[in-house]
Coordinates of C-alpha atoms and ligand atoms in Angstrom, one line a residue:
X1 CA -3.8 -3.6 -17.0
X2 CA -0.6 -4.4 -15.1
X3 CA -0.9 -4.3 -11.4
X4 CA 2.2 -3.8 -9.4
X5 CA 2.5 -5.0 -6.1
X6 CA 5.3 -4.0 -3.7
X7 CA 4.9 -7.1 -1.3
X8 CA 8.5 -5.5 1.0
X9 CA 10.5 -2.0 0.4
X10 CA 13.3 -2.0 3.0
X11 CA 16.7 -2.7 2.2
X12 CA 19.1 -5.0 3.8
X13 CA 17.4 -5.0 7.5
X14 CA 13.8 -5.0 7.5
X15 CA 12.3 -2.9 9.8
X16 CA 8.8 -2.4 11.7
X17 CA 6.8 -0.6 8.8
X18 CA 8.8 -2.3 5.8
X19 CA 9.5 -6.0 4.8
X20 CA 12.9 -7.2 2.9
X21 CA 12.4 -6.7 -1.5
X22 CA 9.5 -8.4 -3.0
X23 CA 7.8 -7.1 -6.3
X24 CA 5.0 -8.6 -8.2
X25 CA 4.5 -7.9 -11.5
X26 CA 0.4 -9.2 -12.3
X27 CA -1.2 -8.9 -15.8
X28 CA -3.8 -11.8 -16.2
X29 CA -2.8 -14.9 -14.8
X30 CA 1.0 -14.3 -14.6
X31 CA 2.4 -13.3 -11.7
X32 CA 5.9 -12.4 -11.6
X33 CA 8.1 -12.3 -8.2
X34 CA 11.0 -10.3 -8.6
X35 CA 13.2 -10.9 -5.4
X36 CA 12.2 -12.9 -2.6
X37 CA 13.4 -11.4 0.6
X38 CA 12.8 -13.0 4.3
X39 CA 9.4 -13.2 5.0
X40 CA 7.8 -13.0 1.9
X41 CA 5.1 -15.7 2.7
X42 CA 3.7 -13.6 5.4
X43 CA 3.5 -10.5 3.0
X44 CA 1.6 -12.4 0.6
X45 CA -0.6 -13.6 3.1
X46 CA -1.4 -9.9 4.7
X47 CA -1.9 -8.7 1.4
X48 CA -4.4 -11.5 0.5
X49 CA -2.4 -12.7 -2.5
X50 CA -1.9 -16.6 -3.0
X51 CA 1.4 -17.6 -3.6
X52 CA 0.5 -20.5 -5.6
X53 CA -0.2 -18.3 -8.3
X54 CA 3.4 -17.1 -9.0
X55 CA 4.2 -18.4 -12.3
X56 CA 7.9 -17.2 -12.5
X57 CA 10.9 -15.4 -9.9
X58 CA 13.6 -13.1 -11.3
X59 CA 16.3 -12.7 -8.6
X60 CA 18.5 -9.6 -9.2
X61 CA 20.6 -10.9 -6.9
X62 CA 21.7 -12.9 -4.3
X63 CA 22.6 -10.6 -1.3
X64 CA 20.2 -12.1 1.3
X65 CA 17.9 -9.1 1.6
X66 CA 16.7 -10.4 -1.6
X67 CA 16.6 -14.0 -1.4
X68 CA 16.2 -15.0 2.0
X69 CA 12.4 -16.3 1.3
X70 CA 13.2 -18.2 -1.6
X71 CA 13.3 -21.9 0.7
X72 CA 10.2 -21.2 2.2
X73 CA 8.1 -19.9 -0.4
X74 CA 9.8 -23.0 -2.5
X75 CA 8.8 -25.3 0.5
X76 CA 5.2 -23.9 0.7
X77 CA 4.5 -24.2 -3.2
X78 CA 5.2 -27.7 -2.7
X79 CA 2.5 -28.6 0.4
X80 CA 0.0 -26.5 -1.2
X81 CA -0.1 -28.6 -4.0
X82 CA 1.7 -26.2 -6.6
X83 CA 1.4 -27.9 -10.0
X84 CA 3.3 -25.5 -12.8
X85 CA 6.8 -25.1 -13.9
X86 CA 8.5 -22.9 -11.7
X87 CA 11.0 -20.8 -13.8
X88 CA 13.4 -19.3 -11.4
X89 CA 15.6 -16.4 -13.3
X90 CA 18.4 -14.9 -11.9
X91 CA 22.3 -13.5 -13.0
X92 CA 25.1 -16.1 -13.0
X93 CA 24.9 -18.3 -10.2
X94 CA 21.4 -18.9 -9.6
X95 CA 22.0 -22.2 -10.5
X96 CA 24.2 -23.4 -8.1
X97 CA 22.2 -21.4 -5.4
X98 CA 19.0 -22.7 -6.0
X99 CA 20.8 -26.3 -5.8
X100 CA 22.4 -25.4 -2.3
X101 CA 19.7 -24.2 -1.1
X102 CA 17.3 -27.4 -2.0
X103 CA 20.3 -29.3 -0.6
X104 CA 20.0 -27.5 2.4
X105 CA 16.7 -27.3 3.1
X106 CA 15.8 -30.9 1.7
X107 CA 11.5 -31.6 1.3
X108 CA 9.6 -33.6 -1.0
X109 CA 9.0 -31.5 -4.1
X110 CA 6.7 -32.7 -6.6
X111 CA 6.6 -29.6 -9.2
X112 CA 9.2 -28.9 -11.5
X113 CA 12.1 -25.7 -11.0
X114 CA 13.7 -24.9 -14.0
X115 CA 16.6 -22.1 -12.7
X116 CA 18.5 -20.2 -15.9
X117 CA 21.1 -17.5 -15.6
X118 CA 19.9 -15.0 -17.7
X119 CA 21.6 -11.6 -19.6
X120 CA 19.6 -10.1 -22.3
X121 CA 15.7 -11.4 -23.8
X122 CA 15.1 -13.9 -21.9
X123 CA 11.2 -14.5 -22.2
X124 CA 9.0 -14.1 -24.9
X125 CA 5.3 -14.9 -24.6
X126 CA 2.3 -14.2 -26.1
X127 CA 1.8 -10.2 -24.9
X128 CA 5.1 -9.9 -23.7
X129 CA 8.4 -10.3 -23.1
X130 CA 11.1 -9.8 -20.3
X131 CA 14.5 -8.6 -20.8
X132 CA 17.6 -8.4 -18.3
X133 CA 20.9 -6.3 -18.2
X134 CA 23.7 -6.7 -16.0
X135 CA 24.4 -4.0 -13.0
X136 CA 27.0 -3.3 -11.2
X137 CA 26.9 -4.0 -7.6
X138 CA 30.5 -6.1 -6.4
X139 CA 28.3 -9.6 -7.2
X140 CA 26.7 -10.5 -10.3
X141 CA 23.4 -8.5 -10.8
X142 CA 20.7 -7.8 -12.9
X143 CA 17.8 -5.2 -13.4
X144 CA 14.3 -6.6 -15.4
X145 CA 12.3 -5.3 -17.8
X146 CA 8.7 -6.1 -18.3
X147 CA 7.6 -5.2 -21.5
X148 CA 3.7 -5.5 -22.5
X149 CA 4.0 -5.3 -26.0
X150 CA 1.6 -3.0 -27.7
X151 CA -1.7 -4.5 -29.3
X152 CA -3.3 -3.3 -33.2
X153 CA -7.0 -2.0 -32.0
X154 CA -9.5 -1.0 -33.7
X155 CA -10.6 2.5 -34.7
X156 CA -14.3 2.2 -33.5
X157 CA -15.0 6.2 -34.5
X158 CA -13.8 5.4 -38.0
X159 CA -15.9 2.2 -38.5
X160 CA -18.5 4.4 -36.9
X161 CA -17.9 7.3 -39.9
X162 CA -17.6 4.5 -42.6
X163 CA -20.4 2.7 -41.4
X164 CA -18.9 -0.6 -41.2
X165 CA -20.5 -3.2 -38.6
X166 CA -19.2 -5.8 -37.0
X167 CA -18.2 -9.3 -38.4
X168 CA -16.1 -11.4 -39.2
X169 CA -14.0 -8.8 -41.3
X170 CA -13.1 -7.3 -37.9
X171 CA -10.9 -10.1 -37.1
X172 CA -8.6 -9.8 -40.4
X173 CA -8.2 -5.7 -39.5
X174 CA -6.8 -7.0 -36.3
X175 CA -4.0 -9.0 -37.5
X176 CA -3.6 -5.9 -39.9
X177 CA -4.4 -7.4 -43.1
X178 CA -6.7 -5.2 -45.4
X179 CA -10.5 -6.4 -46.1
X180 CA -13.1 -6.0 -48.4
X181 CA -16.1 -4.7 -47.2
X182 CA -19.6 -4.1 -49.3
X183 CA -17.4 -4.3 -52.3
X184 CA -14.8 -1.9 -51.2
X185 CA -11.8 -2.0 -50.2
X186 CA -10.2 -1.0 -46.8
X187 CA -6.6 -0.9 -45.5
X188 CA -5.4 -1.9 -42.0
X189 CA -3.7 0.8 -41.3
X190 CA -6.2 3.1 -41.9
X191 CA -8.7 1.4 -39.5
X192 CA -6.1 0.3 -36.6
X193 CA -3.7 2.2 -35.0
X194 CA -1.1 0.3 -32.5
X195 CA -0.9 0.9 -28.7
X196 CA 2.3 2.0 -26.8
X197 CA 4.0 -0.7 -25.4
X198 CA 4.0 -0.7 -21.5
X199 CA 6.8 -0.9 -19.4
X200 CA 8.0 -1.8 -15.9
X201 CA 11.4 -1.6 -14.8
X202 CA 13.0 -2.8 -11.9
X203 CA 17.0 -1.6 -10.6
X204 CA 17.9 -2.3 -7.5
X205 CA 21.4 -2.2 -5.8
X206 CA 23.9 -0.7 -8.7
X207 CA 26.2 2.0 -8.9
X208 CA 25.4 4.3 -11.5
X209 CA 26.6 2.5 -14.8
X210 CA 26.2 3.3 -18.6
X211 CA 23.5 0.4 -19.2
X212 CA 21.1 2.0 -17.1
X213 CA 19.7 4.7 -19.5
X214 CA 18.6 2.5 -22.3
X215 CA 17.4 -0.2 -20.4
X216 CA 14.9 1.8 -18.7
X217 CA 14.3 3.9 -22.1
X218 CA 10.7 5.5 -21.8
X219 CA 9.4 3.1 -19.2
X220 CA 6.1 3.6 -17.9
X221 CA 7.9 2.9 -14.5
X222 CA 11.5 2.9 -13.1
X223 CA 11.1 1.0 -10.2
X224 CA 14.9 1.9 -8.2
X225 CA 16.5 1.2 -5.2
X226 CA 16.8 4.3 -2.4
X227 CA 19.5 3.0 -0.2
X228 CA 21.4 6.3 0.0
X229 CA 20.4 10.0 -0.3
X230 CA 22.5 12.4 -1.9
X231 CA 24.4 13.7 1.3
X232 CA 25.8 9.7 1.6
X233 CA 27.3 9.6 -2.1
X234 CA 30.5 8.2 -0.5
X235 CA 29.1 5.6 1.3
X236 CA 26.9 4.4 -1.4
X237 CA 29.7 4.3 -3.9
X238 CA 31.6 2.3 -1.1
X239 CA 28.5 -0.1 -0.5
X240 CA 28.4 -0.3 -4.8
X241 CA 24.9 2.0 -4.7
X242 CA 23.3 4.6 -6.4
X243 CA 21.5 7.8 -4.3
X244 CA 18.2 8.4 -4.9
X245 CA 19.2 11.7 -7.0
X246 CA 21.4 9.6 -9.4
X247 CA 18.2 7.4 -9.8
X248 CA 16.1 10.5 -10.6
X249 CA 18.5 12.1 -13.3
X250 CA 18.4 8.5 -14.7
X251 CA 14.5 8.6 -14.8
X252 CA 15.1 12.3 -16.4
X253 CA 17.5 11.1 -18.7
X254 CA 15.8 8.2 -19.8
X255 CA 12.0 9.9 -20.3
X256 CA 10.6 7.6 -18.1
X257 CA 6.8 8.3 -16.9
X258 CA 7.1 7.7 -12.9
X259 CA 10.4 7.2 -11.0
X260 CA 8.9 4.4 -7.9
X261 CA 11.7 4.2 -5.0
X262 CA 11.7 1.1 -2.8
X263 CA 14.7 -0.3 -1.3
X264 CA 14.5 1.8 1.7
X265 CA 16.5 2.7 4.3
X266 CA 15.6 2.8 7.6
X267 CA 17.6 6.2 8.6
X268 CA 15.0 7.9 6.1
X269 CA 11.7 6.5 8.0
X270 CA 11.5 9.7 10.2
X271 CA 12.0 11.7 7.4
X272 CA 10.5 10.0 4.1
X273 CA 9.6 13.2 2.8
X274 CA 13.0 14.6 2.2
X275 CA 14.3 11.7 0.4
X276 CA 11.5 11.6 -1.8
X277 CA 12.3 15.3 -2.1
X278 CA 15.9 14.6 -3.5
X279 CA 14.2 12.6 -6.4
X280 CA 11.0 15.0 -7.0
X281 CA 14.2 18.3 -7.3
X282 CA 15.1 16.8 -10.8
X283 CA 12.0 14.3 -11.6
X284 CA 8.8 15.5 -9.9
X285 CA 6.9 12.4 -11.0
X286 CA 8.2 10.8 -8.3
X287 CA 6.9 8.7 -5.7
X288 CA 8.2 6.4 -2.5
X289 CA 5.9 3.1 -1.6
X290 CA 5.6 1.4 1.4
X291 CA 4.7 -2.1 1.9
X292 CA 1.8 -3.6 -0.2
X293 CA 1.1 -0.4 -2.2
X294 CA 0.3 -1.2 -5.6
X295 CA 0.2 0.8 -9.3
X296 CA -1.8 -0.2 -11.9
X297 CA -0.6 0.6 -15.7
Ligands
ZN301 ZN1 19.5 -5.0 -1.3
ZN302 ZN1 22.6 -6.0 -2.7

């Protein structure tokens, strides 16, 4: 299971109910912070999550509503006693950020940052793998994939039928090799089938570009930005946004499962519903989080 945690959903001026952008991606012991907006050690504190168990942070960019919490999160791995790699991600000029920033808020640091500007794969482990493409937003800017790679499992109602038990043999079906078995033989793909892959992906602050569609292909979910509705086109275009109804033909387009909107405006608090509205009118499997909602996958 993945567990998605949205630790902040406002956009650029955090308000009352919502914190600036923070999303963590969980699926055993990785945790993966995407964005880091002001105040991000008090979110993980109120939502009972310990930051010392981020194991990477993928900045889509460095407007200040999503970075602002990077020097004290950095500050507070460091006196809790932090001992991994940090792996900072982030578009072109993350490295020289990261550098200011340590310059400018100087402490003793005794774990390791690595920072890389990433486009493309960038990060391929065991289960999974995480992916980036560039948006479009008047600064450089990029949108994440998390992708669980599907497992081979076991048909256990087959096994059942053939009356084969459990051993040893098991194992070899798993990596997909054929076995013998009380002298007969038995092929992998008969006895396993392969899960889906899972999903997550994350867009925030883009006009609407042509990239967008097949990097969210078939997602389990599109996690978007909802700066703008549809009656403030204009002044997203102007601001180098998307509305929330050009996110949900994307979703449509796409076949994703579940369109998430975060990024929120505070002109829409009174009136959350109609937003979410403009999405659910062309992708009902919609929904809008607040702060330190999570989804499970
Ligand atoms: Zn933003
Ligand atoms: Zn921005």
């Amino acid at each position: 299971m993945v567990r998605v945690t949205f630790l902040g959903t406002a956009d650029q001026i955090p308000s009352v109910k919502r914190n600036h952008t923070g999303i963590l991606v969980n699926y055993n012991e990785e945790n993966i912070l995407i964005d880091c907006g002001e105040g991000m050690q008090r979110q993980f504190r109120i939502a009972r999550l310990n930051p010392c168990r981020i194991t990477k942070i993928l900045i889509t960019h460095l407007h200040g509503d999503h970075v602002l919490g990077l020097s004290g999160i950095l500050q507070t791995l460091a006196v809790s006693g932090y001992k991994k790699v940090l792996n900072i991600y982030g578009p072109k000029g993350i490295k020289e950020f990261i550098r200011k920033l340590l310059d400018t808020f100087p402490f003793r640091c005794e774990y390791e940052i690595k920072v890389e500007e990433v486009k493309g794969k960038f990060f391929t482990g065991e289960y999974f793998y995480l992916e980036a493409e560039e948006m479009s937003h008047g600064c450089y800017c990029n949108a994440y994939s998390f992708v669980k790679v599907g497992q081979r499992r076991i048909d256990k109602v087959k096994l059942k039928k053939l009356k084969i038990d459990a051993g040893p043999h098991l194992q070899e079906l798993k990596k997909g090799k054929n076995i013998k078995y009380k002298d007969k033989k038995y092929l992998a793909k008969d006895l396993t089938y392969v899960e889906d892959d899972l999903k997550i992906s994350v867009v925030l602050d883009t006009t609407v570009n042509e990239r967008i569609v097949p990097f969210v292909k078939n997602a389990n979910l599109f996690i978007s930005e909802s700066t703008f509705g549809a009656e403030l086109k204009e002044k997203a275009l102007e601001h180098n946004h998307m509305t929330v109804v050009d996110a949900a033909k994307i979703a449509k387009k796409a076949k994703v499962k579940k369109l998430v909107l975060t990024h929120v405006s505070q002109r829409y608090e009174a009136n959350l519903k109609d937003i979410l509205g403009q999405a659910k009118e062309f992708f009902p499997d919609s929904v809008l989080v607040k702060d330190f909602d999570s989804i499970d996958v």
